[in-house]
PDB file of C-alpha atoms in Angstrom:
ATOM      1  CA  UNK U 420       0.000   0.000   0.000  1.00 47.00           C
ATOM      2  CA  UNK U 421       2.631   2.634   0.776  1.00 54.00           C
ATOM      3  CA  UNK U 422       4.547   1.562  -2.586  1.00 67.00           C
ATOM      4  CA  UNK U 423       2.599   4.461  -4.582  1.00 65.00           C
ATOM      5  CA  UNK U 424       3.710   6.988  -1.659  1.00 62.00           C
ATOM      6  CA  UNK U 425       7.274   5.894  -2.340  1.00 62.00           C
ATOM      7  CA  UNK U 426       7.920   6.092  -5.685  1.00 63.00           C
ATOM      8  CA  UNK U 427       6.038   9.380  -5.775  1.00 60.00           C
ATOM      9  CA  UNK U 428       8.485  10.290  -3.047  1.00 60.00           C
ATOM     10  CA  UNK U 429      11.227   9.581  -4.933  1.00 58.00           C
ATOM     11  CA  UNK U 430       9.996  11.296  -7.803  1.00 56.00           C
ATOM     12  CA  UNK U 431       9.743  14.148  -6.436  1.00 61.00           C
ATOM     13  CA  UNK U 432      13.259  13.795  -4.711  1.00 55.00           C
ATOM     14  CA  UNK U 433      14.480  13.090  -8.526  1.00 51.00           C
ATOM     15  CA  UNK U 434      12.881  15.937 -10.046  1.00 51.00           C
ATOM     16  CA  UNK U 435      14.014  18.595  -7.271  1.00 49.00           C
ATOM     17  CA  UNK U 436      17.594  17.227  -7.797  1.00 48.00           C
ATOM     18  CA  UNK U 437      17.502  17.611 -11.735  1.00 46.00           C
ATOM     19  CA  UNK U 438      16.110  21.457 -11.360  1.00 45.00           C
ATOM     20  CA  UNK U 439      19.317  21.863  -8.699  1.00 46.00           C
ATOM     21  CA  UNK U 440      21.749  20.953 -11.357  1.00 51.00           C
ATOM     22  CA  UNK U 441      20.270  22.714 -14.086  1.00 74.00           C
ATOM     23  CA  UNK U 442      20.033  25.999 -12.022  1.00 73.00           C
ATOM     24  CA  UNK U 443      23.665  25.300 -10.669  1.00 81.00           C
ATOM     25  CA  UNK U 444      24.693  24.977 -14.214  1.00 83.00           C
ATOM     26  CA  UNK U 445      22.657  28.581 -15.370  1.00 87.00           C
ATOM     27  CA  UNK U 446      24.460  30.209 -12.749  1.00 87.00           C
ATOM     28  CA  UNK U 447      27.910  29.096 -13.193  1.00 91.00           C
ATOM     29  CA  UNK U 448      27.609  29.716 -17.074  1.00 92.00           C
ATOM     30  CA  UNK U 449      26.784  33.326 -16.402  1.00 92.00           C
ATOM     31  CA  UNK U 450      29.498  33.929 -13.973  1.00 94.00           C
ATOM     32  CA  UNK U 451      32.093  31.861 -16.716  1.00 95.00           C
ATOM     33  CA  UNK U 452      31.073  34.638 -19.103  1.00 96.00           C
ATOM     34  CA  UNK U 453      32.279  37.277 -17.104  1.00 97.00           C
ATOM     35  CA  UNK U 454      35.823  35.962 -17.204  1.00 97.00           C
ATOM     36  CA  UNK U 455      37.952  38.181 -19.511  1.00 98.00           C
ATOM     37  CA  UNK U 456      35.901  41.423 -19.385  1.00 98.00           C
ATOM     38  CA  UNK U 457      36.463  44.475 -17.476  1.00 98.00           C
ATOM     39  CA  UNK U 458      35.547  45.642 -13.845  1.00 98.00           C
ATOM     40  CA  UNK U 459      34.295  48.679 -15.229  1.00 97.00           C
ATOM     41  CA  UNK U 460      32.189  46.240 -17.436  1.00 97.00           C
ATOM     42  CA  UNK U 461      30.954  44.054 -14.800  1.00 97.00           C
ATOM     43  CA  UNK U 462      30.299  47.120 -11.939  1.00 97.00           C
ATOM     44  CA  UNK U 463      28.272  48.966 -14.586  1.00 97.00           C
ATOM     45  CA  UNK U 464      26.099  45.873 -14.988  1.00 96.00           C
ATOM     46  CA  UNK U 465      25.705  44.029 -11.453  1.00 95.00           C
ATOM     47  CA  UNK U 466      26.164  47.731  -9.796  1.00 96.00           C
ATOM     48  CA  UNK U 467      28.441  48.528  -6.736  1.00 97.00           C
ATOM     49  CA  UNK U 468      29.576  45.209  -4.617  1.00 97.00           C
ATOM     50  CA  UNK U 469      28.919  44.937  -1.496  1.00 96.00           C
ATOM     51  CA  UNK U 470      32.725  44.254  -0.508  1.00 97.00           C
ATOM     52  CA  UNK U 471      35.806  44.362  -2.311  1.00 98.00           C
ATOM     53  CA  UNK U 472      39.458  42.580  -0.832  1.00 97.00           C
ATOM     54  CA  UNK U 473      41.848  44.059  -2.000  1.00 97.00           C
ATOM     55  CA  UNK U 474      44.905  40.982  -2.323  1.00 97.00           C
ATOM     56  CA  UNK U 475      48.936  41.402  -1.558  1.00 97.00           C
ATOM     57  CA  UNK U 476      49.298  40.929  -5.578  1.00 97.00           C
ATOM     58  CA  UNK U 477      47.353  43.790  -7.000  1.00 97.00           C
ATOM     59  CA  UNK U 478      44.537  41.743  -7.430  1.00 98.00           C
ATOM     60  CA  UNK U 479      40.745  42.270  -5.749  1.00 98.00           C
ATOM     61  CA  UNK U 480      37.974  40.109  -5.117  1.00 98.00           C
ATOM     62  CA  UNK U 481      34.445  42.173  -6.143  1.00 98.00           C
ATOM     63  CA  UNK U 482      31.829  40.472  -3.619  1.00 97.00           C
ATOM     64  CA  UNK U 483      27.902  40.550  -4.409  1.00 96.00           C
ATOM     65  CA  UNK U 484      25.633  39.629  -1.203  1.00 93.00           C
ATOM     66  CA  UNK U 485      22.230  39.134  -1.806  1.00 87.00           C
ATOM     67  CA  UNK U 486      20.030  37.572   1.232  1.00 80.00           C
ATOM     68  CA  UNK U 487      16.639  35.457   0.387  1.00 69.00           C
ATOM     69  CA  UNK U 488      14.215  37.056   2.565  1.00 61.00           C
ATOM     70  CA  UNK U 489      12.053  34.300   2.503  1.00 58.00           C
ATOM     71  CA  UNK U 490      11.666  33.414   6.003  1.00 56.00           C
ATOM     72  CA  UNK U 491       8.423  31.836   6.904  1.00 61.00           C
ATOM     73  CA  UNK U 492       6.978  29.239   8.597  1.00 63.00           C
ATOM     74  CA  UNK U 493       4.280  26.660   7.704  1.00 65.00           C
ATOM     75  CA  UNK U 494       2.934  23.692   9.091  1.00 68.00           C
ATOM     76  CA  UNK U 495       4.490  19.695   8.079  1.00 65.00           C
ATOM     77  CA  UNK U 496       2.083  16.615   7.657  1.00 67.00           C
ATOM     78  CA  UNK U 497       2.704  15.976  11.477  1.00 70.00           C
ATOM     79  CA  UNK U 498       1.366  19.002  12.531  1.00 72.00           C
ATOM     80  CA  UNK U 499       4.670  20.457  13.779  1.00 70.00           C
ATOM     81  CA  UNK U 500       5.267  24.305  12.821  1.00 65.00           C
ATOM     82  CA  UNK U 501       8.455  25.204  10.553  1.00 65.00           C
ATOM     83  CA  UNK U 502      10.550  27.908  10.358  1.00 63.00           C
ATOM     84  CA  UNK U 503      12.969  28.240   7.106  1.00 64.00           C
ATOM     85  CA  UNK U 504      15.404  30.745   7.660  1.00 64.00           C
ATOM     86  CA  UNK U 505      16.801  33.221   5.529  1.00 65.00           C
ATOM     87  CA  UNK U 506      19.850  32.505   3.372  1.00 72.00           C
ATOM     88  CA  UNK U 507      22.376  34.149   1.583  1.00 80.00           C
ATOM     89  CA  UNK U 508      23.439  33.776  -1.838  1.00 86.00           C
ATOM     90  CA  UNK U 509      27.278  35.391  -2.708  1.00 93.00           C
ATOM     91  CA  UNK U 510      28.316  36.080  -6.501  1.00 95.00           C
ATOM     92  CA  UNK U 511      32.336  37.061  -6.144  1.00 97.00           C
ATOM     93  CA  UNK U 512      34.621  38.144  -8.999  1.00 98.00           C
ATOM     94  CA  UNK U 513      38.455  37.846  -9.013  1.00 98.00           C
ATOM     95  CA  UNK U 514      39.662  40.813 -10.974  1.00 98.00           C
ATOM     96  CA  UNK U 515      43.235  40.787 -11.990  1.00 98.00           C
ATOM     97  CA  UNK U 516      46.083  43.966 -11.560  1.00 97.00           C
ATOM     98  CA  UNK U 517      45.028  44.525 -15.514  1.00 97.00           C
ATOM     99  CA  UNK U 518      41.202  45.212 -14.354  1.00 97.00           C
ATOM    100  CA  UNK U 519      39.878  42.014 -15.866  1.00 98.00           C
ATOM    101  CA  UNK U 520      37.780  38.995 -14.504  1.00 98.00           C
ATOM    102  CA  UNK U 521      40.046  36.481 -13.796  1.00 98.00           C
ATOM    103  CA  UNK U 522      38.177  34.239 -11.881  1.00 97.00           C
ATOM    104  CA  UNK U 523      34.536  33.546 -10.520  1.00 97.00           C
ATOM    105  CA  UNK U 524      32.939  32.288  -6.772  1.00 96.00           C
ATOM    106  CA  UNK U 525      29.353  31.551  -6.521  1.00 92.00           C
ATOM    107  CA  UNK U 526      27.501  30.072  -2.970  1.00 90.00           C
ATOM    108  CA  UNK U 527      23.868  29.869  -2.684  1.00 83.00           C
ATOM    109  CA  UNK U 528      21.032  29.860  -4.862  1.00 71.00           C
TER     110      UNK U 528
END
C-alpha cells in the first residue's frame, strides 16, 4: 500500500535534484562569461559590490551579497510548525592587476 507513496516520493526527490543541477549549471555559465571582461564592465552591470578585498598581488575580489528574505513558517504533515530561515546567496569576482575577470565564486542559490 505505501509503494505508490514511495515512488512518488522519490519522484519528487528526482525531479528537485535535476532542477538543482540545471540551475547550478545557469548560474555558473553566467558567472564563466564574465571571465575576460572588465571591472568597469561588470560594476556597470551588477552595480556597486557589497565588498571588495583588496589581495597582496594587486589583485581584488568584487563580492555581491544578496540575502533570500524568505523566512516563513508553515505547518508539516505531522502538525509540527516550521521555520525556514533566511539565506544568503554570494556572486564574487576575481579581478586581476590589468582590471579584468580572472576568476569567478558563486555560494547559494
Amino acid at each position: 500500500m505505501r509503494r505508490p507513496a514511495a515512488n512518488a516520493l522519490l519522484s519528487i526527490l528526482l525531479l528537485a535534484m535535476a532542477l538543482s543541477g540545471c540551475m547550478a549549471d545557469r548560474i555558473s555559465e553566467k558567472m564563466k562569461s564574465w571571465v575576460g571582461r572588465s571591472e568597469a564592465d561588470l560594476v556597470q552591470a551588477w552595480g556597486p559590490p557589497t565588498s571588495v578585498y583588496k589581495l597582496d598581488d594587486g589583485s581584488k575580489v568584487l563580492t555581491y551579497a544578496y540575502e533570500n528574505d524568505d523566512a516563513s513558517s508553515r505547518v508539516d504533515a505531522f502538525g509540527v510548525r516550521r521555520y525556514s530561515e533566511a539565506t544568503q546567496r554570494t556572486r564574487s569576482f576575481t579581478i586581476g592587476p590589468n582590471g579584468i575577470v580572472v576568476r569567478w565564486r558563486w555560494q547559494g542559490y
